[in-house]
Short mmCIF file of N, CA, C and O in Angstrom, two decimals:
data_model
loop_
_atom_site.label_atom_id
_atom_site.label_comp_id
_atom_site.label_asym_id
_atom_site.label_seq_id
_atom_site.Cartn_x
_atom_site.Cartn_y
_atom_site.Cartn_z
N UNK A 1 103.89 29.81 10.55
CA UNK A 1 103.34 30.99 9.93
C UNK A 1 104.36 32.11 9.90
O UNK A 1 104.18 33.24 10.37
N UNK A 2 105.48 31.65 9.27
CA UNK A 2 106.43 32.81 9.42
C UNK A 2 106.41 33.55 8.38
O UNK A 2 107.17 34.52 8.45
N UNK A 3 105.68 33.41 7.22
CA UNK A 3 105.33 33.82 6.16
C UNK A 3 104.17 35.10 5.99
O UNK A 3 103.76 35.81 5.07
N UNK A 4 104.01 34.97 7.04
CA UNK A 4 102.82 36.09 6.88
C UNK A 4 103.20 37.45 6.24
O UNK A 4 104.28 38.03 6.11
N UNK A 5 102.08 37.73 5.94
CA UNK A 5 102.64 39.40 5.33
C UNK A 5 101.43 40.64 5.97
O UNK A 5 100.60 40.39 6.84
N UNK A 6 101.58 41.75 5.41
CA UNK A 6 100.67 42.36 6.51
C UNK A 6 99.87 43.68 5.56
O UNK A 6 100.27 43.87 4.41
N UNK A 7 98.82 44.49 6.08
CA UNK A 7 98.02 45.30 5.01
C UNK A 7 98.35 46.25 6.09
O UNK A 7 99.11 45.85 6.97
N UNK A 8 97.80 47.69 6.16
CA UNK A 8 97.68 48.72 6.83
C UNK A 8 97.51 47.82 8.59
O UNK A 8 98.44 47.67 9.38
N UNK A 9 96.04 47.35 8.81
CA UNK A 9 95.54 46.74 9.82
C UNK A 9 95.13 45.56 10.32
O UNK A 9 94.24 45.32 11.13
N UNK A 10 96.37 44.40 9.38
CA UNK A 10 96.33 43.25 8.95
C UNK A 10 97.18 42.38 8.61
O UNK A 10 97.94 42.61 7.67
N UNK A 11 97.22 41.27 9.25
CA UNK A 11 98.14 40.36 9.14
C UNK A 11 97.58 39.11 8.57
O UNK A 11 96.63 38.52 9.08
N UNK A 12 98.28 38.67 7.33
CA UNK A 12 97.68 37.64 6.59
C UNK A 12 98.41 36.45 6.00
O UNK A 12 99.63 36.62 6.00
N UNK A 13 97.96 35.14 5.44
CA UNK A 13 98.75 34.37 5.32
C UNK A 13 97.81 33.69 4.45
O UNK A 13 97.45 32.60 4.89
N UNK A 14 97.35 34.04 3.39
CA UNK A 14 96.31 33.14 2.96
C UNK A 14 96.76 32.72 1.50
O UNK A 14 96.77 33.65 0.68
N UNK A 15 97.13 31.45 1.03
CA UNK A 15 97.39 31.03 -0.09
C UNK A 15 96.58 30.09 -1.02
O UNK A 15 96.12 29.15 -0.38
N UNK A 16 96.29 30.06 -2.27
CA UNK A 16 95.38 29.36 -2.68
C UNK A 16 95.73 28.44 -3.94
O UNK A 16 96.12 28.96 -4.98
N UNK A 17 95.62 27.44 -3.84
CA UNK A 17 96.06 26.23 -5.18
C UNK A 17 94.82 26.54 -6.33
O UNK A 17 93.70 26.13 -6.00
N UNK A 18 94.94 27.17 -7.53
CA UNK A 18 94.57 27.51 -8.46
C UNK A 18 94.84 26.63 -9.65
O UNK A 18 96.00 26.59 -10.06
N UNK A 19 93.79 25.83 -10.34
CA UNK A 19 93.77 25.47 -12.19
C UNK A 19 92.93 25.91 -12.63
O UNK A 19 91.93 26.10 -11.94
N UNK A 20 92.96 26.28 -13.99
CA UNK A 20 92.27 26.29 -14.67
C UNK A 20 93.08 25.77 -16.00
O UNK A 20 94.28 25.53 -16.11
N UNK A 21 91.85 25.65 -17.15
CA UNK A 21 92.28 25.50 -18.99
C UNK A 21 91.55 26.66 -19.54
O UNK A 21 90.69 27.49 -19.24
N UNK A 22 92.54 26.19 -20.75
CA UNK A 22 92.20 26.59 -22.12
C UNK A 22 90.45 26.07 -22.76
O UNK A 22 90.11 24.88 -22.73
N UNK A 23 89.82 26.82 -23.13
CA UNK A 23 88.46 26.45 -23.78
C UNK A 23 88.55 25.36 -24.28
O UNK A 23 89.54 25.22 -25.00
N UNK A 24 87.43 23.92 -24.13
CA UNK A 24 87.95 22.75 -24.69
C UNK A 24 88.91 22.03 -24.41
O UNK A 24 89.18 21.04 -25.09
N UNK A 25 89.82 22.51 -23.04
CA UNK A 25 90.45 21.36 -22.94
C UNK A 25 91.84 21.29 -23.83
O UNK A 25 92.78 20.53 -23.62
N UNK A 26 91.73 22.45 -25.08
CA UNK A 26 92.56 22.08 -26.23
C UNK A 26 93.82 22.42 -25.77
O UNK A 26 94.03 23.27 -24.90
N UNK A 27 95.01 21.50 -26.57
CA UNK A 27 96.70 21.59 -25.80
C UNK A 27 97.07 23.05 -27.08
O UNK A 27 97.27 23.07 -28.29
N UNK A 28 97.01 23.99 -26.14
CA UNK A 28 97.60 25.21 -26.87
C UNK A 28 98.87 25.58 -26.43
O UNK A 28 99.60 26.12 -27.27
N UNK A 29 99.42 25.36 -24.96
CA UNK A 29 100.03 26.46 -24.10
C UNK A 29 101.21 25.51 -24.38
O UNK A 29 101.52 24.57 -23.65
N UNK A 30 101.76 25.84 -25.43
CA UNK A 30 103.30 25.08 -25.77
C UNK A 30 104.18 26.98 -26.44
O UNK A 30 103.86 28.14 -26.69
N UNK A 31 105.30 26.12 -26.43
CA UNK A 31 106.01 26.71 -27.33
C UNK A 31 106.39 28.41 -26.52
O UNK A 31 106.67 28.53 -25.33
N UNK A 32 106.30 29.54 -27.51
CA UNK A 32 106.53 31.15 -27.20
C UNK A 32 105.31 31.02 -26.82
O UNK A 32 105.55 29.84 -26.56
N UNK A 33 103.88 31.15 -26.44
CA UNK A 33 103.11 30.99 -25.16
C UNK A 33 103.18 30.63 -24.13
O UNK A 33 102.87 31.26 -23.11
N UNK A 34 103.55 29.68 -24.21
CA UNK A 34 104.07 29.07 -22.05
C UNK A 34 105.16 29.59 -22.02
O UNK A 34 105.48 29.53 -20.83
N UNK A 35 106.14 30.19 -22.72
CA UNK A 35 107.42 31.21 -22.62
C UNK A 35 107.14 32.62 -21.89
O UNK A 35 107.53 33.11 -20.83
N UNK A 36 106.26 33.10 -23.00
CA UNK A 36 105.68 34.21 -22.15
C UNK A 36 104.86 34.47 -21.39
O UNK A 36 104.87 35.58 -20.88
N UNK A 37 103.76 33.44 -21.02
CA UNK A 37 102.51 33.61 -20.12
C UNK A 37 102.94 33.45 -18.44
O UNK A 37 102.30 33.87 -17.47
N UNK A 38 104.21 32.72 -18.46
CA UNK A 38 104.60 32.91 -16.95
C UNK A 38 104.49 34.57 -16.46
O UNK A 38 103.57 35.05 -15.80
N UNK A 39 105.40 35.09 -16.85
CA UNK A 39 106.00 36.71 -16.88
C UNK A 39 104.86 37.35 -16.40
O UNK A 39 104.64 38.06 -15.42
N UNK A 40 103.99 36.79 -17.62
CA UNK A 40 101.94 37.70 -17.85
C UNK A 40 101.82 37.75 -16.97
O UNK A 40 101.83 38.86 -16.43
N UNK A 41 101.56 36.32 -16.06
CA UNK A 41 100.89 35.48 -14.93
C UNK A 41 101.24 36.83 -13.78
O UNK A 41 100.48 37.66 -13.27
N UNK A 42 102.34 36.67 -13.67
CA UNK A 42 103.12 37.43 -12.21
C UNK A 42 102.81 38.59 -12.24
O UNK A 42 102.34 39.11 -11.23
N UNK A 43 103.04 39.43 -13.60
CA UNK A 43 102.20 40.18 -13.61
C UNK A 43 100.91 41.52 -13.14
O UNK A 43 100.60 42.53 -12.51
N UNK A 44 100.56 40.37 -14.15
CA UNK A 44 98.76 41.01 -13.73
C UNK A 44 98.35 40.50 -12.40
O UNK A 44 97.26 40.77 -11.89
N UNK A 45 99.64 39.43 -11.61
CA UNK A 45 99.20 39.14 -10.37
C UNK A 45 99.44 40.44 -9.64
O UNK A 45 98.60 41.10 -9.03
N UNK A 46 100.72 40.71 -9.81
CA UNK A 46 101.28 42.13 -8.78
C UNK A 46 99.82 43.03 -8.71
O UNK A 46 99.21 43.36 -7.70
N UNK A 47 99.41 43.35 -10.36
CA UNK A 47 98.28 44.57 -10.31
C UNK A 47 97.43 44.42 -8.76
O UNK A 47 97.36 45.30 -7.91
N UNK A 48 96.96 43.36 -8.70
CA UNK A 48 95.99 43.10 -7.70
C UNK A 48 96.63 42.56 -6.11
O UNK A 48 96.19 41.60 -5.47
N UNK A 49 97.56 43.31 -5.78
CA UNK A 49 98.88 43.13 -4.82
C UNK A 49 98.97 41.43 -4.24
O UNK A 49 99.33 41.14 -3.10
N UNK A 50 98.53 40.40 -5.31
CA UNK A 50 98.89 39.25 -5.25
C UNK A 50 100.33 38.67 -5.84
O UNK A 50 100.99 39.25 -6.71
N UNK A 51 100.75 37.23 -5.12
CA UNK A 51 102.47 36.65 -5.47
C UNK A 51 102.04 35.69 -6.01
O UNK A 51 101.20 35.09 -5.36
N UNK A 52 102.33 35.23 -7.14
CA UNK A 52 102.36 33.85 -7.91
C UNK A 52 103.84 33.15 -6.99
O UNK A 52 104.99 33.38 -7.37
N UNK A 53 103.50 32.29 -5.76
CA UNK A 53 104.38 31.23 -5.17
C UNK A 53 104.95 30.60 -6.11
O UNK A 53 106.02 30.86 -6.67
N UNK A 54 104.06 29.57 -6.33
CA UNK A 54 104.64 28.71 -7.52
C UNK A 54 103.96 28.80 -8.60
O UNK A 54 102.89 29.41 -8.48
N UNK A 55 104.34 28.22 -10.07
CA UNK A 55 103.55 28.07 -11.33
C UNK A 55 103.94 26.91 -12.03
O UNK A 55 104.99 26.33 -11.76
N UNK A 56 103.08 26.48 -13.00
CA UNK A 56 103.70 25.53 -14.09
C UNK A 56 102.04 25.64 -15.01
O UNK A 56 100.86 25.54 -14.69
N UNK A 57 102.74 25.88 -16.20
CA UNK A 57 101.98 25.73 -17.18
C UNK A 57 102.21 24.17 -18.31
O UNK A 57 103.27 23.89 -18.85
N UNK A 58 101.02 23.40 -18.42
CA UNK A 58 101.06 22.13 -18.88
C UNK A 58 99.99 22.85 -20.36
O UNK A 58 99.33 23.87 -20.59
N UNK A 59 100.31 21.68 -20.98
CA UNK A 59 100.04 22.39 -22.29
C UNK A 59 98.46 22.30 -22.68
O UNK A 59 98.02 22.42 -23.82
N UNK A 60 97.68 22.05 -21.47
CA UNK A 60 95.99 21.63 -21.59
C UNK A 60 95.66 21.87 -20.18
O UNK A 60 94.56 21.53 -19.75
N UNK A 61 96.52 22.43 -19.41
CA UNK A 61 96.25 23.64 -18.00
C UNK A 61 97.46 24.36 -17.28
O UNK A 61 98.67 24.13 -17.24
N UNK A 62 96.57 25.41 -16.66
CA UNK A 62 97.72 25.99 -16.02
C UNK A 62 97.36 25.53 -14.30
O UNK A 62 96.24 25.45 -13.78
N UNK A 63 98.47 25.33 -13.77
CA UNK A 63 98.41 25.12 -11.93
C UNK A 63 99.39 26.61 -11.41
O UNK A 63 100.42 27.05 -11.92
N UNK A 64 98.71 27.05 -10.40
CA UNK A 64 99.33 28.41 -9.58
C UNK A 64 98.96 28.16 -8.45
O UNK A 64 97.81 27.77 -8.23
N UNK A 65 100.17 28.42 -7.19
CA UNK A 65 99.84 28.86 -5.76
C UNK A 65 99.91 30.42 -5.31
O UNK A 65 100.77 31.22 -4.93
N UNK A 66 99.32 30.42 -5.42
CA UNK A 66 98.95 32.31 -5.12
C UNK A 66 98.35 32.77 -3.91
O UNK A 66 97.42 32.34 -3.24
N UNK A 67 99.23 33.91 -3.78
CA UNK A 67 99.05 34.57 -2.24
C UNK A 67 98.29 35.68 -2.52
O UNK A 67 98.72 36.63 -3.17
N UNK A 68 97.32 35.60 -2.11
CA UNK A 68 95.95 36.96 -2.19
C UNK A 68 95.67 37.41 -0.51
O UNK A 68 95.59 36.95 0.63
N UNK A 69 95.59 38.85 -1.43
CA UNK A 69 95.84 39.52 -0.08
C UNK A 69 94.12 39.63 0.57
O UNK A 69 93.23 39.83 -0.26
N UNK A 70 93.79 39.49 1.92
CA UNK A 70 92.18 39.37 2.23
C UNK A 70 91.03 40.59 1.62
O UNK A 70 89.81 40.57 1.48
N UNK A 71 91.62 41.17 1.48
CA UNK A 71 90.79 42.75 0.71
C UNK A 71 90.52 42.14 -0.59
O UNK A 71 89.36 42.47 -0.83
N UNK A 72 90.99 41.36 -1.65
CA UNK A 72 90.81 41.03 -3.03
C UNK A 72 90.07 39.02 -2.64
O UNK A 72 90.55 38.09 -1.98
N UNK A 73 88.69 39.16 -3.50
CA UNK A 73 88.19 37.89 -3.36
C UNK A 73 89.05 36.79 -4.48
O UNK A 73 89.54 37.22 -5.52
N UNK A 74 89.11 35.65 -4.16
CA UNK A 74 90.00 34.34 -5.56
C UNK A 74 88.99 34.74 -6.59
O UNK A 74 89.49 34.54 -7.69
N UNK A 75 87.90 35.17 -6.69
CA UNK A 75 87.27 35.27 -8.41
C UNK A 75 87.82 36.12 -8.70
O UNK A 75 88.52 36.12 -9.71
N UNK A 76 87.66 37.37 -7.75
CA UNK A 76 88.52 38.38 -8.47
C UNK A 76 89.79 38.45 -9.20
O UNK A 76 89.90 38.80 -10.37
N UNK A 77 90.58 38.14 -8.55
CA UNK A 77 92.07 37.99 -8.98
C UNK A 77 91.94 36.98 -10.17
O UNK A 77 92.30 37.24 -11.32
N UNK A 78 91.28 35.57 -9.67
CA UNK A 78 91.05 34.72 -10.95
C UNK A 78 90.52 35.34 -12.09
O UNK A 78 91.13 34.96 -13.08
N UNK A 79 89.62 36.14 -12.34
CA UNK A 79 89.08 36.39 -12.98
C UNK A 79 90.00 37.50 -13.97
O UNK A 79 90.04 37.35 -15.19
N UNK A 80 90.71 38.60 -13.29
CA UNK A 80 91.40 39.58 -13.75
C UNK A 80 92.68 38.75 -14.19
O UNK A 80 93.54 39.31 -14.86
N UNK A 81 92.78 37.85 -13.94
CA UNK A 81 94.70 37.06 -14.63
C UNK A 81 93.58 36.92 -16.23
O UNK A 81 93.49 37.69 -17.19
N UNK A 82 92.78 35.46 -15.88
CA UNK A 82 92.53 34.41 -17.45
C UNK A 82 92.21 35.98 -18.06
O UNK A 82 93.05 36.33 -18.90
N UNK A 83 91.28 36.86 -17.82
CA UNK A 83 90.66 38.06 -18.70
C UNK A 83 91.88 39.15 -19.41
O UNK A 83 92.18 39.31 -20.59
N UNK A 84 92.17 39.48 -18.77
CA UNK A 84 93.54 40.63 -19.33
C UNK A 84 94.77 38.98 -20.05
O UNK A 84 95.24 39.16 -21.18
N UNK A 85 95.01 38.10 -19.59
CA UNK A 85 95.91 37.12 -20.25
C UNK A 85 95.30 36.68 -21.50
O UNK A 85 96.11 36.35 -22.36
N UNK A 86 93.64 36.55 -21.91
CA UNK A 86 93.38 36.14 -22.80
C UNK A 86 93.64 37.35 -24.06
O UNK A 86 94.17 37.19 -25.15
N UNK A 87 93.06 38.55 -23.46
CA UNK A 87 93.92 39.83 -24.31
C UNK A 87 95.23 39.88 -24.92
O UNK A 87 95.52 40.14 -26.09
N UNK A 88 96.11 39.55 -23.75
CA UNK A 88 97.65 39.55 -24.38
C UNK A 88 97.89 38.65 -25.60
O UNK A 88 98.65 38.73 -26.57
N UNK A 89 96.80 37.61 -25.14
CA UNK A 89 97.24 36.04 -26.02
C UNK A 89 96.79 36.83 -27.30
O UNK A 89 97.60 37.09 -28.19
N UNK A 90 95.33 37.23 -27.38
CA UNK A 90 94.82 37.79 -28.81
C UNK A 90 95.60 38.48 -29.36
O UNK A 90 95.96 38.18 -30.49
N UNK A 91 96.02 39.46 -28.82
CA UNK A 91 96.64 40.68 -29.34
C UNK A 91 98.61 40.43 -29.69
O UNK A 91 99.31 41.06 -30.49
N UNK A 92 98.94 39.51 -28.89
CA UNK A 92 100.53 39.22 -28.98
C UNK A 92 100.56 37.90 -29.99
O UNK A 92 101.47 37.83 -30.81
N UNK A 93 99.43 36.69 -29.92
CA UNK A 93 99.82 35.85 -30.87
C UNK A 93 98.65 35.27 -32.08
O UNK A 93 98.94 34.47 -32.97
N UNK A 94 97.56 35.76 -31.90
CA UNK A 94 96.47 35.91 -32.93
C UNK A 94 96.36 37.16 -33.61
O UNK A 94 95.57 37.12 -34.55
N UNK A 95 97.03 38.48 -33.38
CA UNK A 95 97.13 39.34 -34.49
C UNK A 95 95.73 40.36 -34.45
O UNK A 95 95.20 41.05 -35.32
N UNK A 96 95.42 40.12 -33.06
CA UNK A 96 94.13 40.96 -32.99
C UNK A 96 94.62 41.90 -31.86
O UNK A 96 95.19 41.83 -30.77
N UNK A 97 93.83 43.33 -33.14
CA UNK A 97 94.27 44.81 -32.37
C UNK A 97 92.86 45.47 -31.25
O UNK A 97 92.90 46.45 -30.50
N UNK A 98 91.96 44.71 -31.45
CA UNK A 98 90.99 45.12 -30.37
C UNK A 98 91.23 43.87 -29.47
O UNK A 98 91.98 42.95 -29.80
N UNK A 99 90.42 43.95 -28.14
CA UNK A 99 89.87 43.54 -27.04
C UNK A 99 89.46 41.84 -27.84
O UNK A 99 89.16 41.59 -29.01
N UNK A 100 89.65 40.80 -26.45
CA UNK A 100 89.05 39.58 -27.34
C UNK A 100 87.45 39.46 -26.57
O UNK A 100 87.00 38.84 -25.60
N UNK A 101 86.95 40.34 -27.50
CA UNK A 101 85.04 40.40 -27.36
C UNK A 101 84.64 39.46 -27.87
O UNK A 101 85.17 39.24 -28.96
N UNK A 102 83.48 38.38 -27.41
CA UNK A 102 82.70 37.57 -27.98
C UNK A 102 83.84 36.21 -28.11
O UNK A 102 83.29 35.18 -28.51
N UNK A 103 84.90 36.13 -27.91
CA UNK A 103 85.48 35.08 -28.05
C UNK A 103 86.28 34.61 -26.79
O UNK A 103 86.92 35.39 -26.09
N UNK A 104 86.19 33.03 -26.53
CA UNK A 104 86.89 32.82 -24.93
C UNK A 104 88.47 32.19 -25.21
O UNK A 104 88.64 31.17 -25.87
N UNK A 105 89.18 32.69 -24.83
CA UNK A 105 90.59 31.49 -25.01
C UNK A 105 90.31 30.74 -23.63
O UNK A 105 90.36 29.51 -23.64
N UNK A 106 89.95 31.53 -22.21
CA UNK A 106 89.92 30.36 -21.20
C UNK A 106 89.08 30.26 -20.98
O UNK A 106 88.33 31.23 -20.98
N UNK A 107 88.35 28.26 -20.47
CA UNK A 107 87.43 27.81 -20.17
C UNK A 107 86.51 28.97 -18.59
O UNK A 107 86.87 29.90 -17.86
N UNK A 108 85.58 28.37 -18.72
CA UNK A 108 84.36 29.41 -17.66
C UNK A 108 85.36 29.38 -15.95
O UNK A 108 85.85 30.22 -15.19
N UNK A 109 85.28 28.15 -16.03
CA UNK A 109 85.83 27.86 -14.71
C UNK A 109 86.97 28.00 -14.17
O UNK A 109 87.90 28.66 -14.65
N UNK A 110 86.99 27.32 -13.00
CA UNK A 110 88.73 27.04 -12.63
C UNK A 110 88.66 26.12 -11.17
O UNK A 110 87.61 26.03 -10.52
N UNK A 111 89.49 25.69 -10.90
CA UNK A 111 89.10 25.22 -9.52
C UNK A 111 90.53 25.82 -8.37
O UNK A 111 91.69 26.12 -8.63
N UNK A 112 89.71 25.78 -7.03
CA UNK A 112 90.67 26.65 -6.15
C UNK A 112 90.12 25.61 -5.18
O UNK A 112 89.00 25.10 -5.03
N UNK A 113 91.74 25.43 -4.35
CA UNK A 113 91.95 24.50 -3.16
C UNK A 113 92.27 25.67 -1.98
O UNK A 113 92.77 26.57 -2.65
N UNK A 114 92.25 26.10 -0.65
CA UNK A 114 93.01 26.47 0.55
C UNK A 114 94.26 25.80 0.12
O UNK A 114 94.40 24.89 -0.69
N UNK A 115 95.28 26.52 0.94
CA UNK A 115 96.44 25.60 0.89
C UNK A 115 96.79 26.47 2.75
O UNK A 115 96.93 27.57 3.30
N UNK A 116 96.76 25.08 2.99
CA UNK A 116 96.72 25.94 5.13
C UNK A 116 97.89 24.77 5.19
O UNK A 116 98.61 24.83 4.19
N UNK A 117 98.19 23.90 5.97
CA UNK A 117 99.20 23.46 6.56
C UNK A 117 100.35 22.00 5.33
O UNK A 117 101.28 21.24 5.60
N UNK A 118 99.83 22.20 4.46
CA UNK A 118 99.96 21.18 3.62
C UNK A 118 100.49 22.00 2.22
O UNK A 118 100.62 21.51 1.10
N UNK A 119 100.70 23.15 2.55
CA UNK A 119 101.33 23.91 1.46
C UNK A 119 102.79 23.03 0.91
O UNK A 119 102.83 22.72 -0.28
N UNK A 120 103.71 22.73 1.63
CA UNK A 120 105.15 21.66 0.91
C UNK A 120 104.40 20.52 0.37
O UNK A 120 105.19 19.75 -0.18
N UNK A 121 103.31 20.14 0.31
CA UNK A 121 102.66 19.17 -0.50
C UNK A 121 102.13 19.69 -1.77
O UNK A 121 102.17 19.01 -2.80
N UNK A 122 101.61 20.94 -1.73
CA UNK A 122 101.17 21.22 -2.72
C UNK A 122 101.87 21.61 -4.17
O UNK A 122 101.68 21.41 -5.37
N UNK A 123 103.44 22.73 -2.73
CA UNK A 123 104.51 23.01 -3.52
C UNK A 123 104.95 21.55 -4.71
O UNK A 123 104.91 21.52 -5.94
N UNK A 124 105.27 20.70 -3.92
CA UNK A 124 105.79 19.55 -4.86
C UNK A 124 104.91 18.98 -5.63
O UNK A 124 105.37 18.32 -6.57
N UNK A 125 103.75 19.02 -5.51
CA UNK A 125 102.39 18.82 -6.76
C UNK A 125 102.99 19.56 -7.83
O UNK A 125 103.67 19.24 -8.81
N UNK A 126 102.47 20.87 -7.27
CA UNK A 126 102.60 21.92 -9.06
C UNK A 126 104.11 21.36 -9.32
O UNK A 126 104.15 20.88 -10.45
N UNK A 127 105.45 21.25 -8.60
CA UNK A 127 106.33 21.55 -9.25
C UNK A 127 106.68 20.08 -10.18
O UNK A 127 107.36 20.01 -11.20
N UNK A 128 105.84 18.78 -9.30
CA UNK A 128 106.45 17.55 -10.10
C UNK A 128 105.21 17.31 -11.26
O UNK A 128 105.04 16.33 -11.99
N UNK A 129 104.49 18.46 -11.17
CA UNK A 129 103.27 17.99 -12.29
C UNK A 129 103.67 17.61 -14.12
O UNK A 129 102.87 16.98 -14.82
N UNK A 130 104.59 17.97 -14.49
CA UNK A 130 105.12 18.26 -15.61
C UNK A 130 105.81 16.56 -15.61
O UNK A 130 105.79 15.99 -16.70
N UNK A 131 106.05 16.25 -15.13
CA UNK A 131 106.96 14.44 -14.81
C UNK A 131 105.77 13.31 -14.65
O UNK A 131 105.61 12.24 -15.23
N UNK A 132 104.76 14.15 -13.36
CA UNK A 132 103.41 12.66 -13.58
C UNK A 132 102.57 12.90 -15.19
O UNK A 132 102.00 11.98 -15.78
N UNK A 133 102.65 14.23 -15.66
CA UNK A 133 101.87 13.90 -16.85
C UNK A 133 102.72 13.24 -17.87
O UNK A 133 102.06 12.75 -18.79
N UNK A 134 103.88 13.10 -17.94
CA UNK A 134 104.63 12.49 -18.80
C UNK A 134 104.37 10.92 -18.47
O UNK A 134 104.22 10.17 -19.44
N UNK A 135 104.30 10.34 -17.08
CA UNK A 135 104.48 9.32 -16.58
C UNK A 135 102.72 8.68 -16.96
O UNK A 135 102.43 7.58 -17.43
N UNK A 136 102.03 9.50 -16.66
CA UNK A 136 100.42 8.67 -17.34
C UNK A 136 100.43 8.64 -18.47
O UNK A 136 99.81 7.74 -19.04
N UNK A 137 101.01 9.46 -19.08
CA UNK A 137 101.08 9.36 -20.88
C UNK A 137 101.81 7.83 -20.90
O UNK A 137 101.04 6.99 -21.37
N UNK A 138 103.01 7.31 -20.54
CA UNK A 138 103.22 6.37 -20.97
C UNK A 138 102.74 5.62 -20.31
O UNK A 138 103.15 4.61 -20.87
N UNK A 139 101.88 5.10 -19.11
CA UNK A 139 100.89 4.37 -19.07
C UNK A 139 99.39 3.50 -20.05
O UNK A 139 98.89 2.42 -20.34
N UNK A 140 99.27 5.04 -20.21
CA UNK A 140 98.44 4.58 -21.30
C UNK A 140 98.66 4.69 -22.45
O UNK A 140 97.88 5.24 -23.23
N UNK A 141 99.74 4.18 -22.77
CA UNK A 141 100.18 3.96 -24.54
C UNK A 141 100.56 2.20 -24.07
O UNK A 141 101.16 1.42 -24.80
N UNK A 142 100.08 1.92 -22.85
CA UNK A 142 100.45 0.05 -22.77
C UNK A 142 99.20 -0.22 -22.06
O UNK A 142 99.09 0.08 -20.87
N UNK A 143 98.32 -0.73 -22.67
CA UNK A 143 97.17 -1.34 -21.78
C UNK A 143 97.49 -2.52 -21.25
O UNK A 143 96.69 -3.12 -20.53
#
């Protein structure tokens, strides 16, 4: 736990394995989007005095290890990245000058793991994730 970091009256170490998608599942996050949505990511993380550890964006989800500080709950922070990121997306690559009201770019959910002593496992998850999805793709192009 040499990692810890600390608040006014508080010493903390709490990291969390984060996915979520795109609405549907659909492969959007290619190209000048996964270019710029890292940057976003880190971000709108700082706003909420959270560290994006690691990231990788796959083109039908995103994976993040994120350090949240104990004062801010994981919906919260979850909630404030996909919400203000789905804005940027509207407004930087759909051409929309208001708020994205009534419309979702990210799915409802997301799923969140602890990451306590098994964090170098997780690290090498997100980071080799981009190689096993290549590697099941050509699996199943050979039955």
């Amino acid at each position: 736990m040499d990692d810890q970091q600390s608040l006014n009256h508080t010493r903390w170490d709490c990291k969390y394995h984060v996915v979520f998608i795109p609405k549907y599942r659909k492969k959007v996050l290619f190209g000048t989007i996964k270019r710029d949505l890292g940057a976003v990511f880190r971000s709108l993380a700082e706003h909420r005095e959270t560290r994006v550890e690691e990231g990788h964006i796959m083109p039908d989800h995103v994976h993040m290890l994120l350090s949240i500080p104990p004062k801010y709950s994981v919906a919260e922070v979850v909630g404030y990245i996909k919400g203000k990121s789905a804005i940027h997306i509207a407004r930087t690559f759909l051409g929309r000058e208001k708020n994205y009201k009534g419309q979702h770019f990210w799915a409802r959910g997301y799923f969140v793991s602890t990451v306590g002593r098994d964090e170098k496992t997780i690290r090498e998850y997100i980071r080799n994730q981009e190689k096993e999805d290549k590697r099941q793709d050509q699996l199943r192009m050979f039955p």
